[in-house]
Each structure stands twice: as C-alpha cells, then as structure tokens.
C-alpha cells in the first residue's frame, strides 16, 4: 500500500465570521502532498496553489502564517482543476495521512461546494499522524503541534512551516518514525459524509474503545430513542454490557452512561449528536474501558448535573414568584 501524506492551507473571510459563506467557511488555497511507498520511501511530491473563488482577499492570520500573497493566488489553478490533478497524482491503492483531523473534512467541504463529491468516495479511512504521535509518544499532550513533533524527533530542516508541501514533508518524516504495524490498529475514519442508512453505519473496534457512527435521524429525540444508539456492548467480547448508570446529559451537551461487562469491567459510554448541512442528526458513540476511579467520575458527573438542574429550576421558580 502507498501512503499520501497531505496538507492543505486555507483562507477565510478577512472581514469576520459574520461575512463568511456558510457553505464554505474555509477555502483551500494550497495543496501539498508527499507519496510514500510501502517501505516509507518518498516516491513523489505534489504542490499546487489554488486561485480563490470566494475569499479573494487574504485574512491577516493566513497571510502571516503562510507567507502566501494575493498575487501568488491570482496565478493559481481553479480548485476543480487542482483537485483533478491531485487525485490523478494520488493514483490507486493508497491511504491518506494528515496532521490532525481537519484537512480531509475541509477538503470534502470544498468538494461539496463545487459539486465534486463523487470524485472521492467517503467516509474516508486515514491515519491521523497527530493522534498516532499522542498515542505512541506524548500521551499527555492531546494537541501537540507539528513543530513540537518535529523537534521531538530532531527532524527540523531548512524549510519553514505553514506551506502545504513543507508541512506534508514534515508530517511524512514524523510518520516514518512510527511502528506502522501498530499504527494500523489506530486508523481514523472521517465521516463528513456520514452514513445515511442503517446499512451504511460504521462500527469501529480499537484496542481500548469502540466507535459507532449512526445513520441519519430527523431529530435529536428520534436519535436518542433508537435502540442501536442507546445499547451498550463490550467491544472486547461483543456481549451486552448492562448499564449501571443510564444515559444522561453531561457537559458540552454530550450524553454519558456507565456500563459494566461481567468479564472486562467498566465501560464509559459517550454520545455526541452531530448535525448535517441538511439539519438531520446523526450519532457518534464511543464505549471506552475505564477503571473503578473512572466509573466514580461518571457517577460524580451525573450528580453534578442533577444539582445544576435543580439550582436552575430553583432560580427560575424564584424569578417567576
């Protein structure tokens, strides 16, 4: 298998969030990529500047970080032309690698804006090199920057950061340092193009947790009433894990539960409700192994949320009185 390590630079409205195009809040202005063979050897590079259609003036942060100029952008290729050239360069039988989880999501959003979704099949399976770095080398730093990882491995060269091909090269250098057999266990799936039907739903199993991405529902209530959404099953043995604490709303509007497998112990369930561009709802549910202390934290969180609801009702009752 080949690996395409890709990075995108994008621009946004220079006049503030309120002036953004809701269909395209971030417009890709540069594609950079490195192709590796199955042994990690570099076998090609791709670099293309894209002429913007929506945000022709650079946001000051984009300009400062990348050093790209508006004159350079004006000489770039239109996005459809650049995308076609990039995908042709990728070829067949490859796996995307990125630093972080935003690049492929924004690529697909840009493709959707131009009605080019059919050019790349989704949901996209890929390696998030930032996630792999966190798992293998830096568990405490969940948002480690690419610069941090490069310095960690002493890989810095003369190229600067925040130009697409440079960042792709650095990401490839970091990726080469990893145990690829172990990395295979920790692939990521981008679900910008989420499952539409029960048949398309995603059920992913990792060493320490499972992830379920549901079909679409018409409302939050319909999603949370669905049996498959609410079920708790041990990802290690596949058996039902009875709930010790049923689903409740926690912080950041996520739902939590505590389940227990007779053989493998406690599981923390977490549900996030996602909204599509068409205002449909789908669910991302994780079930993760936790120890008794972690189980205690779930119980504490439920009590904390109960007290907050009680205090809110009291305040509202006092105000009405």
PDB file of C-alpha atoms in Angstrom:
ATOM      1  CA  UNK A   1       0.000   0.000   0.000  1.00  0.00           C
ATOM      2  CA  UNK A   2       1.113   3.548  -0.761  1.00  0.00           C
ATOM      3  CA  UNK A   3       0.645   6.475   1.621  1.00  0.00           C
ATOM      4  CA  UNK A   4      -0.318  10.002   0.555  1.00  0.00           C
ATOM      5  CA  UNK A   5       0.672  12.439   3.282  1.00  0.00           C
ATOM      6  CA  UNK A   6      -1.333  15.560   2.548  1.00  0.00           C
ATOM      7  CA  UNK A   7      -1.665  19.083   3.918  1.00  0.00           C
ATOM      8  CA  UNK A   8      -3.938  21.951   2.912  1.00  0.00           C
ATOM      9  CA  UNK A   9      -3.689  25.649   3.571  1.00  0.00           C
ATOM     10  CA  UNK A  10      -6.961  27.546   3.608  1.00  0.00           C
ATOM     11  CA  UNK A  11      -8.254  31.087   3.846  1.00  0.00           C
ATOM     12  CA  UNK A  12     -11.360  32.541   5.472  1.00  0.00           C
ATOM     13  CA  UNK A  13     -13.319  35.769   5.257  1.00  0.00           C
ATOM     14  CA  UNK A  14     -10.988  38.672   6.137  1.00  0.00           C
ATOM     15  CA  UNK A  15     -13.987  40.700   7.318  1.00  0.00           C
ATOM     16  CA  UNK A  16     -15.101  38.485  10.196  1.00  0.00           C
ATOM     17  CA  UNK A  17     -17.162  35.376  10.803  1.00  0.00           C
ATOM     18  CA  UNK A  18     -20.464  37.121  10.083  1.00  0.00           C
ATOM     19  CA  UNK A  19     -19.393  37.650   6.471  1.00  0.00           C
ATOM     20  CA  UNK A  20     -18.419  34.021   5.867  1.00  0.00           C
ATOM     21  CA  UNK A  21     -20.070  31.890   3.237  1.00  0.00           C
ATOM     22  CA  UNK A  22     -21.857  29.254   5.348  1.00  0.00           C
ATOM     23  CA  UNK A  23     -21.296  26.628   2.670  1.00  0.00           C
ATOM     24  CA  UNK A  24     -17.547  27.335   2.586  1.00  0.00           C
ATOM     25  CA  UNK A  25     -16.185  28.913   5.786  1.00  0.00           C
ATOM     26  CA  UNK A  26     -12.641  27.810   4.868  1.00  0.00           C
ATOM     27  CA  UNK A  27     -11.484  27.922   1.249  1.00  0.00           C
ATOM     28  CA  UNK A  28      -8.500  25.761   0.301  1.00  0.00           C
ATOM     29  CA  UNK A  29      -5.755  27.834  -1.318  1.00  0.00           C
ATOM     30  CA  UNK A  30      -2.900  25.326  -1.447  1.00  0.00           C
ATOM     31  CA  UNK A  31      -2.462  21.552  -1.691  1.00  0.00           C
ATOM     32  CA  UNK A  32       0.801  19.896  -0.719  1.00  0.00           C
ATOM     33  CA  UNK A  33       1.452  16.164  -0.545  1.00  0.00           C
ATOM     34  CA  UNK A  34       4.172  13.542  -0.305  1.00  0.00           C
ATOM     35  CA  UNK A  35       3.750   9.989  -1.583  1.00  0.00           C
ATOM     36  CA  UNK A  36       5.467   7.126   0.279  1.00  0.00           C
ATOM     37  CA  UNK A  37       5.814   3.528  -0.826  1.00  0.00           C
ATOM     38  CA  UNK A  38       5.042   0.574   1.460  1.00  0.00           C
ATOM     39  CA  UNK A  39       8.532   0.862   2.974  1.00  0.00           C
ATOM     40  CA  UNK A  40       8.262   4.567   3.725  1.00  0.00           C
ATOM     41  CA  UNK A  41      10.444   5.755   0.869  1.00  0.00           C
ATOM     42  CA  UNK A  42       9.397   9.033  -0.734  1.00  0.00           C
ATOM     43  CA  UNK A  43       8.348   8.429  -4.332  1.00  0.00           C
ATOM     44  CA  UNK A  44       6.829  11.786  -5.239  1.00  0.00           C
ATOM     45  CA  UNK A  45       5.690  15.248  -4.231  1.00  0.00           C
ATOM     46  CA  UNK A  46       2.704  17.371  -5.232  1.00  0.00           C
ATOM     47  CA  UNK A  47       2.286  21.112  -4.780  1.00  0.00           C
ATOM     48  CA  UNK A  48      -0.390  23.370  -6.186  1.00  0.00           C
ATOM     49  CA  UNK A  49      -1.558  26.910  -5.357  1.00  0.00           C
ATOM     50  CA  UNK A  50      -5.289  27.467  -5.877  1.00  0.00           C
ATOM     51  CA  UNK A  51      -6.937  30.601  -7.179  1.00  0.00           C
ATOM     52  CA  UNK A  52      -9.733  31.507  -4.728  1.00  0.00           C
ATOM     53  CA  UNK A  53     -13.319  31.968  -5.833  1.00  0.00           C
ATOM     54  CA  UNK A  54     -14.934  33.062  -2.556  1.00  0.00           C
ATOM     55  CA  UNK A  55     -12.315  34.871  -0.430  1.00  0.00           C
ATOM     56  CA  UNK A  56     -10.026  36.695  -2.845  1.00  0.00           C
ATOM     57  CA  UNK A  57      -8.534  38.857  -0.109  1.00  0.00           C
ATOM     58  CA  UNK A  58      -6.310  37.068   2.410  1.00  0.00           C
ATOM     59  CA  UNK A  59      -7.210  37.004   6.090  1.00  0.00           C
ATOM     60  CA  UNK A  60      -4.367  38.620   8.045  1.00  0.00           C
ATOM     61  CA  UNK A  61      -3.692  35.406  10.015  1.00  0.00           C
ATOM     62  CA  UNK A  62      -3.477  33.321   6.814  1.00  0.00           C
ATOM     63  CA  UNK A  63      -1.175  35.882   5.246  1.00  0.00           C
ATOM     64  CA  UNK A  64       1.076  35.997   8.307  1.00  0.00           C
ATOM     65  CA  UNK A  65       1.284  32.224   8.819  1.00  0.00           C
ATOM     66  CA  UNK A  66       1.764  31.077   5.230  1.00  0.00           C
ATOM     67  CA  UNK A  67       3.520  33.983   3.561  1.00  0.00           C
ATOM     68  CA  UNK A  68       1.291  33.415   0.521  1.00  0.00           C
ATOM     69  CA  UNK A  69       0.485  36.628  -1.371  1.00  0.00           C
ATOM     70  CA  UNK A  70      -2.670  37.620  -3.205  1.00  0.00           C
ATOM     71  CA  UNK A  71      -0.636  37.936  -6.393  1.00  0.00           C
ATOM     72  CA  UNK A  72       0.530  34.333  -5.984  1.00  0.00           C
ATOM     73  CA  UNK A  73      -3.084  33.216  -5.501  1.00  0.00           C
ATOM     74  CA  UNK A  74      -4.222  35.090  -8.589  1.00  0.00           C
ATOM     75  CA  UNK A  75      -1.844  32.945 -10.657  1.00  0.00           C
ATOM     76  CA  UNK A  76      -3.059  29.684  -9.116  1.00  0.00           C
ATOM     77  CA  UNK A  77      -5.255  26.955 -10.611  1.00  0.00           C
ATOM     78  CA  UNK A  78      -9.045  26.807 -10.092  1.00  0.00           C
ATOM     79  CA  UNK A  79      -9.989  24.328  -7.369  1.00  0.00           C
ATOM     80  CA  UNK A  80     -11.671  21.761  -9.694  1.00  0.00           C
ATOM     81  CA  UNK A  81      -8.596  21.676 -11.918  1.00  0.00           C
ATOM     82  CA  UNK A  82      -6.214  21.383  -8.958  1.00  0.00           C
ATOM     83  CA  UNK A  83      -8.318  18.643  -7.345  1.00  0.00           C
ATOM     84  CA  UNK A  84      -8.428  16.588 -10.530  1.00  0.00           C
ATOM     85  CA  UNK A  85      -4.638  16.869 -10.902  1.00  0.00           C
ATOM     86  CA  UNK A  86      -4.123  15.914  -7.242  1.00  0.00           C
ATOM     87  CA  UNK A  87      -6.354  12.826  -7.315  1.00  0.00           C
ATOM     88  CA  UNK A  88      -4.800  11.691 -10.583  1.00  0.00           C
ATOM     89  CA  UNK A  89      -1.363  12.060  -8.954  1.00  0.00           C
ATOM     90  CA  UNK A  90      -2.547  10.013  -5.928  1.00  0.00           C
ATOM     91  CA  UNK A  91      -3.432   7.071  -8.167  1.00  0.00           C
ATOM     92  CA  UNK A  92      -4.973   3.899  -6.709  1.00  0.00           C
ATOM     93  CA  UNK A  93      -4.361   1.807  -3.604  1.00  0.00           C
ATOM     94  CA  UNK A  94      -3.248   4.498  -1.171  1.00  0.00           C
ATOM     95  CA  UNK A  95      -4.038   5.640   2.370  1.00  0.00           C
ATOM     96  CA  UNK A  96      -4.247   9.308   3.298  1.00  0.00           C
ATOM     97  CA  UNK A  97      -2.169  10.570   6.237  1.00  0.00           C
ATOM     98  CA  UNK A  98      -2.689  14.012   7.792  1.00  0.00           C
ATOM     99  CA  UNK A  99      -1.622  16.022  10.824  1.00  0.00           C
ATOM    100  CA  UNK A 100      -4.883  16.402  12.746  1.00  0.00           C
ATOM    101  CA  UNK A 101      -8.476  15.724  11.795  1.00  0.00           C
ATOM    102  CA  UNK A 102      -9.427  18.881   9.875  1.00  0.00           C
ATOM    103  CA  UNK A 103      -7.735  18.574   6.482  1.00  0.00           C
ATOM    104  CA  UNK A 104      -9.887  15.860   4.932  1.00  0.00           C
ATOM    105  CA  UNK A 105     -13.068  17.357   6.359  1.00  0.00           C
ATOM    106  CA  UNK A 106     -12.300  20.729   4.749  1.00  0.00           C
ATOM    107  CA  UNK A 107     -11.265  19.028   1.509  1.00  0.00           C
ATOM    108  CA  UNK A 108     -14.688  17.370   1.305  1.00  0.00           C
ATOM    109  CA  UNK A 109     -16.467  20.606   2.225  1.00  0.00           C
ATOM    110  CA  UNK A 110     -14.661  22.347  -0.643  1.00  0.00           C
ATOM    111  CA  UNK A 111     -15.554  19.461  -2.953  1.00  0.00           C
ATOM    112  CA  UNK A 112     -19.202  19.722  -1.922  1.00  0.00           C
ATOM    113  CA  UNK A 113     -19.185  23.456  -2.649  1.00  0.00           C
ATOM    114  CA  UNK A 114     -18.098  22.690  -6.229  1.00  0.00           C
ATOM    115  CA  UNK A 115     -20.408  19.632  -6.534  1.00  0.00           C
ATOM    116  CA  UNK A 116     -17.411  17.328  -6.876  1.00  0.00           C
ATOM    117  CA  UNK A 117     -18.247  14.829  -4.091  1.00  0.00           C
ATOM    118  CA  UNK A 118     -18.232  11.868  -6.485  1.00  0.00           C
ATOM    119  CA  UNK A 119     -14.522  12.303  -7.174  1.00  0.00           C
ATOM    120  CA  UNK A 120     -13.591  10.837  -3.773  1.00  0.00           C
ATOM    121  CA  UNK A 121     -15.508   8.066  -2.038  1.00  0.00           C
ATOM    122  CA  UNK A 122     -16.381   8.546   1.632  1.00  0.00           C
ATOM    123  CA  UNK A 123     -16.338   8.058   4.567  1.00  0.00           C
ATOM    124  CA  UNK A 124     -12.545   8.277   4.258  1.00  0.00           C
ATOM    125  CA  UNK A 125     -10.277   5.923   6.214  1.00  0.00           C
ATOM    126  CA  UNK A 126      -6.923   7.549   7.021  1.00  0.00           C
ATOM    127  CA  UNK A 127      -4.093   7.896   9.548  1.00  0.00           C
ATOM    128  CA  UNK A 128      -4.170  10.940  11.814  1.00  0.00           C
ATOM    129  CA  UNK A 129      -0.448  11.287  12.499  1.00  0.00           C
ATOM    130  CA  UNK A 130      -1.072  13.760  15.336  1.00  0.00           C
ATOM    131  CA  UNK A 131      -3.274  11.154  17.059  1.00  0.00           C
ATOM    132  CA  UNK A 132      -0.652   8.439  16.494  1.00  0.00           C
ATOM    133  CA  UNK A 133       2.064  10.681  17.939  1.00  0.00           C
ATOM    134  CA  UNK A 134      -0.082  11.259  21.025  1.00  0.00           C
ATOM    135  CA  UNK A 135      -0.753   7.529  21.481  1.00  0.00           C
ATOM    136  CA  UNK A 136       2.827   6.352  20.973  1.00  0.00           C
ATOM    137  CA  UNK A 137       4.981   9.175  22.341  1.00  0.00           C
ATOM    138  CA  UNK A 138       3.164  12.006  24.106  1.00  0.00           C
ATOM    139  CA  UNK A 139       0.004  10.828  25.832  1.00  0.00           C
ATOM    140  CA  UNK A 140      -0.384  13.981  27.945  1.00  0.00           C
ATOM    141  CA  UNK A 141      -0.293  16.435  25.034  1.00  0.00           C
ATOM    142  CA  UNK A 142      -3.529  15.880  23.100  1.00  0.00           C
ATOM    143  CA  UNK A 143      -2.996  18.871  20.784  1.00  0.00           C
ATOM    144  CA  UNK A 144       0.715  18.610  20.064  1.00  0.00           C
ATOM    145  CA  UNK A 145       1.726  20.783  17.129  1.00  0.00           C
ATOM    146  CA  UNK A 146       3.602  19.512  14.105  1.00  0.00           C
ATOM    147  CA  UNK A 147       6.531  21.729  15.114  1.00  0.00           C
ATOM    148  CA  UNK A 148       6.583  20.026  18.530  1.00  0.00           C
ATOM    149  CA  UNK A 149       6.702  16.547  16.978  1.00  0.00           C
ATOM    150  CA  UNK A 150       9.435  17.598  14.523  1.00  0.00           C
ATOM    151  CA  UNK A 151      11.549  18.928  17.395  1.00  0.00           C
ATOM    152  CA  UNK A 152      10.784  15.796  19.459  1.00  0.00           C
ATOM    153  CA  UNK A 153      12.426  13.662  16.762  1.00  0.00           C
ATOM    154  CA  UNK A 154      15.039  16.321  15.867  1.00  0.00           C
ATOM    155  CA  UNK A 155      13.816  16.373  12.254  1.00  0.00           C
ATOM    156  CA  UNK A 156      13.868  20.100  11.587  1.00  0.00           C
ATOM    157  CA  UNK A 157      15.343  21.135   8.231  1.00  0.00           C
ATOM    158  CA  UNK A 158      15.640  24.476   6.472  1.00  0.00           C
ATOM    159  CA  UNK A 159      12.048  24.512   5.243  1.00  0.00           C
ATOM    160  CA  UNK A 160       9.588  26.668   7.171  1.00  0.00           C
ATOM    161  CA  UNK A 161       6.167  25.582   8.401  1.00  0.00           C
ATOM    162  CA  UNK A 162       2.665  26.501   7.158  1.00  0.00           C
ATOM    163  CA  UNK A 163       3.277  25.972   3.470  1.00  0.00           C
ATOM    164  CA  UNK A 164       1.386  22.905   2.382  1.00  0.00           C
ATOM    165  CA  UNK A 165       4.172  20.828   0.829  1.00  0.00           C
ATOM    166  CA  UNK A 166       6.596  21.673   3.658  1.00  0.00           C
ATOM    167  CA  UNK A 167       4.111  20.548   6.301  1.00  0.00           C
ATOM    168  CA  UNK A 168       3.383  17.398   4.294  1.00  0.00           C
ATOM    169  CA  UNK A 169       7.116  16.596   4.213  1.00  0.00           C
ATOM    170  CA  UNK A 170       7.434  17.139   7.966  1.00  0.00           C
ATOM    171  CA  UNK A 171       4.332  15.009   8.643  1.00  0.00           C
ATOM    172  CA  UNK A 172       5.784  12.231   6.481  1.00  0.00           C
ATOM    173  CA  UNK A 173       9.075  12.454   8.408  1.00  0.00           C
ATOM    174  CA  UNK A 174       7.208  12.038  11.717  1.00  0.00           C
ATOM    175  CA  UNK A 175       5.093   9.198  10.313  1.00  0.00           C
ATOM    176  CA  UNK A 176       8.239   7.313   9.260  1.00  0.00           C
ATOM    177  CA  UNK A 177       9.374   7.230  12.902  1.00  0.00           C
ATOM    178  CA  UNK A 178       6.366   5.160  13.930  1.00  0.00           C
ATOM    179  CA  UNK A 179       5.725   1.442  14.121  1.00  0.00           C
ATOM    180  CA  UNK A 180       3.420   1.038  11.127  1.00  0.00           C
ATOM    181  CA  UNK A 181       2.110  -2.322  12.312  1.00  0.00           C
ATOM    182  CA  UNK A 182       0.917  -0.649  15.495  1.00  0.00           C
ATOM    183  CA  UNK A 183      -0.348   2.362  13.537  1.00  0.00           C
ATOM    184  CA  UNK A 184      -2.638   0.100  11.517  1.00  0.00           C
ATOM    185  CA  UNK A 185      -4.674  -0.536  14.677  1.00  0.00           C
ATOM    186  CA  UNK A 186      -5.377   3.178  15.145  1.00  0.00           C
ATOM    187  CA  UNK A 187      -6.736   4.273  11.780  1.00  0.00           C
ATOM    188  CA  UNK A 188      -9.287   7.087  11.769  1.00  0.00           C
ATOM    189  CA  UNK A 189     -12.453   7.479   9.712  1.00  0.00           C
ATOM    190  CA  UNK A 190     -13.594  10.916   8.579  1.00  0.00           C
ATOM    191  CA  UNK A 191     -17.402  10.989   8.482  1.00  0.00           C
ATOM    192  CA  UNK A 192     -18.030  14.399   6.945  1.00  0.00           C
ATOM    193  CA  UNK A 193     -20.085  12.322   4.507  1.00  0.00           C
ATOM    194  CA  UNK A 194     -21.928  10.497   7.237  1.00  0.00           C
ATOM    195  CA  UNK A 195     -23.899   7.248   6.897  1.00  0.00           C
ATOM    196  CA  UNK A 196     -27.405   7.779   5.516  1.00  0.00           C
ATOM    197  CA  UNK A 197     -28.912   4.359   6.185  1.00  0.00           C
ATOM    198  CA  UNK A 198     -28.613   1.558   8.740  1.00  0.00           C
ATOM    199  CA  UNK A 199     -26.636  -0.478   6.220  1.00  0.00           C
ATOM    200  CA  UNK A 200     -24.006   2.270   5.925  1.00  0.00           C
ATOM    201  CA  UNK A 201     -23.472   2.705   9.669  1.00  0.00           C
ATOM    202  CA  UNK A 202     -19.878   2.468  10.933  1.00  0.00           C
ATOM    203  CA  UNK A 203     -18.823   0.163  13.766  1.00  0.00           C
ATOM    204  CA  UNK A 204     -15.125   0.534  14.504  1.00  0.00           C
ATOM    205  CA  UNK A 205     -13.184  -1.501  17.075  1.00  0.00           C
ATOM    206  CA  UNK A 206      -9.858  -0.393  18.587  1.00  0.00           C
ATOM    207  CA  UNK A 207      -7.718  -1.797  21.414  1.00  0.00           C
ATOM    208  CA  UNK A 208      -9.222   0.371  24.156  1.00  0.00           C
ATOM    209  CA  UNK A 209     -12.535   1.594  22.746  1.00  0.00           C
ATOM    210  CA  UNK A 210     -15.178   1.230  20.062  1.00  0.00           C
ATOM    211  CA  UNK A 211     -16.832   3.874  17.892  1.00  0.00           C
ATOM    212  CA  UNK A 212     -20.267   3.740  16.292  1.00  0.00           C
ATOM    213  CA  UNK A 213     -21.457   6.277  13.698  1.00  0.00           C
ATOM    214  CA  UNK A 214     -25.180   6.053  13.124  1.00  0.00           C
ATOM    215  CA  UNK A 215     -27.499   6.650  10.227  1.00  0.00           C
ATOM    216  CA  UNK A 216     -29.396   9.940   9.994  1.00  0.00           C
ATOM    217  CA  UNK A 217     -32.411  10.806  12.129  1.00  0.00           C
ATOM    218  CA  UNK A 218     -34.961  13.599  11.764  1.00  0.00           C
ATOM    219  CA  UNK A 219     -34.413  14.884  15.318  1.00  0.00           C
ATOM    220  CA  UNK A 220     -32.363  14.547  18.489  1.00  0.00           C
ATOM    221  CA  UNK A 221     -35.297  12.843  20.182  1.00  0.00           C
ATOM    222  CA  UNK A 222     -35.571  10.259  17.416  1.00  0.00           C
ATOM    223  CA  UNK A 223     -31.839   9.549  17.632  1.00  0.00           C
ATOM    224  CA  UNK A 224     -31.831   9.057  21.403  1.00  0.00           C
ATOM    225  CA  UNK A 225     -34.910   6.820  21.209  1.00  0.00           C
ATOM    226  CA  UNK A 226     -33.182   4.439  18.798  1.00  0.00           C
ATOM    227  CA  UNK A 227     -32.297   1.074  20.316  1.00  0.00           C
ATOM    228  CA  UNK A 228     -28.965   0.722  18.484  1.00  0.00           C
ATOM    229  CA  UNK A 229     -27.918   4.201  19.619  1.00  0.00           C
ATOM    230  CA  UNK A 230     -28.720   3.518  23.285  1.00  0.00           C
ATOM    231  CA  UNK A 231     -27.318  -0.012  23.522  1.00  0.00           C
ATOM    232  CA  UNK A 232     -24.060  -0.679  25.383  1.00  0.00           C
ATOM    233  CA  UNK A 233     -21.980  -3.628  24.242  1.00  0.00           C
ATOM    234  CA  UNK A 234     -18.476  -4.660  25.266  1.00  0.00           C
ATOM    235  CA  UNK A 235     -16.130  -4.134  22.328  1.00  0.00           C
ATOM    236  CA  UNK A 236     -13.747  -6.832  23.576  1.00  0.00           C
ATOM    237  CA  UNK A 237     -16.168  -9.772  23.722  1.00  0.00           C
ATOM    238  CA  UNK A 238     -19.203  -8.394  21.873  1.00  0.00           C
ATOM    239  CA  UNK A 239     -21.590  -9.233  24.704  1.00  0.00           C
ATOM    240  CA  UNK A 240     -24.228  -6.809  26.067  1.00  0.00           C
ATOM    241  CA  UNK A 241     -22.891  -4.738  28.968  1.00  0.00           C
ATOM    242  CA  UNK A 242     -25.672  -3.816  31.408  1.00  0.00           C
ATOM    243  CA  UNK A 243     -25.881  -0.139  32.350  1.00  0.00           C
ATOM    244  CA  UNK A 244     -25.057   0.866  35.905  1.00  0.00           C
ATOM    245  CA  UNK A 245     -25.876   4.491  35.108  1.00  0.00           C
ATOM    246  CA  UNK A 246     -28.266   5.188  32.251  1.00  0.00           C
ATOM    247  CA  UNK A 247     -27.678   7.825  29.592  1.00  0.00           C
ATOM    248  CA  UNK A 248     -27.759  11.381  30.934  1.00  0.00           C
ATOM    249  CA  UNK A 249     -26.813  14.789  29.539  1.00  0.00           C
ATOM    250  CA  UNK A 250     -23.372  15.896  30.740  1.00  0.00           C
ATOM    251  CA  UNK A 251     -21.110  18.781  29.858  1.00  0.00           C
ATOM    252  CA  UNK A 252     -20.939  20.224  26.337  1.00  0.00           C
ATOM    253  CA  UNK A 253     -24.344  18.647  25.552  1.00  0.00           C
ATOM    254  CA  UNK A 254     -22.819  15.172  25.302  1.00  0.00           C
ATOM    255  CA  UNK A 255     -24.607  12.133  26.743  1.00  0.00           C
ATOM    256  CA  UNK A 256     -22.836   9.729  29.106  1.00  0.00           C
ATOM    257  CA  UNK A 257     -23.531   6.317  30.626  1.00  0.00           C
ATOM    258  CA  UNK A 258     -21.710   3.773  32.745  1.00  0.00           C
ATOM    259  CA  UNK A 259     -21.913   0.122  31.701  1.00  0.00           C
ATOM    260  CA  UNK A 260     -20.208  -2.987  33.027  1.00  0.00           C
ATOM    261  CA  UNK A 261     -19.131  -6.134  31.230  1.00  0.00           C
ATOM    262  CA  UNK A 262     -19.042  -9.146  33.545  1.00  0.00           C
ATOM    263  CA  UNK A 263     -15.712 -10.251  32.052  1.00  0.00           C
ATOM    264  CA  UNK A 264     -13.962  -6.982  31.079  1.00  0.00           C
ATOM    265  CA  UNK A 265     -15.121  -4.421  33.608  1.00  0.00           C
ATOM    266  CA  UNK A 266     -16.415  -0.879  33.349  1.00  0.00           C
ATOM    267  CA  UNK A 267     -17.162   0.992  30.117  1.00  0.00           C
ATOM    268  CA  UNK A 268     -17.790   4.692  29.749  1.00  0.00           C
ATOM    269  CA  UNK A 269     -20.332   5.462  27.060  1.00  0.00           C
ATOM    270  CA  UNK A 270     -20.339   8.851  25.352  1.00  0.00           C
ATOM    271  CA  UNK A 271     -22.713  10.098  22.670  1.00  0.00           C
ATOM    272  CA  UNK A 272     -22.258  13.243  20.617  1.00  0.00           C
ATOM    273  CA  UNK A 273     -25.105  14.404  18.402  1.00  0.00           C
ATOM    274  CA  UNK A 274     -23.940  15.831  15.072  1.00  0.00           C
ATOM    275  CA  UNK A 275     -25.974  17.985  12.687  1.00  0.00           C
ATOM    276  CA  UNK A 276     -25.628  17.684   8.918  1.00  0.00           C
ATOM    277  CA  UNK A 277     -25.783  20.602   6.483  1.00  0.00           C
ATOM    278  CA  UNK A 278     -29.356  19.497   5.783  1.00  0.00           C
ATOM    279  CA  UNK A 279     -30.301  19.735   9.515  1.00  0.00           C
ATOM    280  CA  UNK A 280     -30.503  15.966  10.002  1.00  0.00           C
ATOM    281  CA  UNK A 281     -28.995  14.359  13.120  1.00  0.00           C
ATOM    282  CA  UNK A 282     -26.509  11.507  13.390  1.00  0.00           C
ATOM    283  CA  UNK A 283     -24.786   9.999  16.411  1.00  0.00           C
ATOM    284  CA  UNK A 284     -21.135   9.330  17.225  1.00  0.00           C
ATOM    285  CA  UNK A 285     -20.997   6.933  20.170  1.00  0.00           C
ATOM    286  CA  UNK A 286     -17.849   5.675  21.895  1.00  0.00           C
ATOM    287  CA  UNK A 287     -17.554   2.954  24.535  1.00  0.00           C
ATOM    288  CA  UNK A 288     -14.220   3.083  26.331  1.00  0.00           C
ATOM    289  CA  UNK A 289     -12.640   0.883  29.007  1.00  0.00           C
ATOM    290  CA  UNK A 290     -12.258   2.662  32.354  1.00  0.00           C
ATOM    291  CA  UNK A 291     -11.147   1.689  35.856  1.00  0.00           C
ATOM    292  CA  UNK A 292     -13.211   1.997  39.064  1.00  0.00           C
ATOM    293  CA  UNK A 293     -11.964   5.570  39.573  1.00  0.00           C
ATOM    294  CA  UNK A 294     -13.247   6.448  36.109  1.00  0.00           C
ATOM    295  CA  UNK A 295     -16.568   4.865  36.972  1.00  0.00           C
ATOM    296  CA  UNK A 296     -16.698   7.056  40.056  1.00  0.00           C
ATOM    297  CA  UNK A 297     -16.132  10.145  37.896  1.00  0.00           C
ATOM    298  CA  UNK A 298     -19.204   9.260  35.817  1.00  0.00           C
ATOM    299  CA  UNK A 299     -21.303   8.971  38.976  1.00  0.00           C
ATOM    300  CA  UNK A 300     -19.915  12.313  40.205  1.00  0.00           C
ATOM    301  CA  UNK A 301     -20.698  13.957  36.861  1.00  0.00           C
ATOM    302  CA  UNK A 302     -24.300  12.735  36.954  1.00  0.00           C
ATOM    303  CA  UNK A 303     -24.745  14.124  40.469  1.00  0.00           C
ATOM    304  CA  UNK A 304     -23.148  17.422  39.458  1.00  0.00           C
ATOM    305  CA  UNK A 305     -25.522  17.780  36.504  1.00  0.00           C
ATOM    306  CA  UNK A 306     -28.507  16.856  38.713  1.00  0.00           C
ATOM    307  CA  UNK A 307     -27.593  19.594  41.179  1.00  0.00           C
ATOM    308  CA  UNK A 308     -27.195  22.141  38.377  1.00  0.00           C
ATOM    309  CA  UNK A 309     -30.635  21.313  37.007  1.00  0.00           C
ATOM    310  CA  UNK A 310     -32.109  21.612  40.485  1.00  0.00           C
ATOM    311  CA  UNK A 311     -30.445  25.006  41.022  1.00  0.00           C
ATOM    312  CA  UNK A 312     -31.689  26.204  37.638  1.00  0.00           C
ATOM    313  CA  UNK A 313     -35.279  25.182  38.443  1.00  0.00           C
ATOM    314  CA  UNK A 314     -34.997  26.965  41.786  1.00  0.00           C
ATOM    315  CA  UNK A 315     -33.752  30.178  40.156  1.00  0.00           C
ATOM    316  CA  UNK A 316     -36.485  30.065  37.547  1.00  0.00           C
ATOM    317  CA  UNK A 317     -39.126  29.430  40.222  1.00  0.00           C
ATOM    318  CA  UNK A 318     -37.830  32.324  42.322  1.00  0.00           C
ATOM    319  CA  UNK A 319     -37.857  34.632  39.293  1.00  0.00           C
ATOM    320  CA  UNK A 320     -41.456  33.686  38.442  1.00  0.00           C
ATOM    321  CA  UNK A 321     -42.529  34.244  42.039  1.00  0.00           C
TER     322      UNK A 321
END
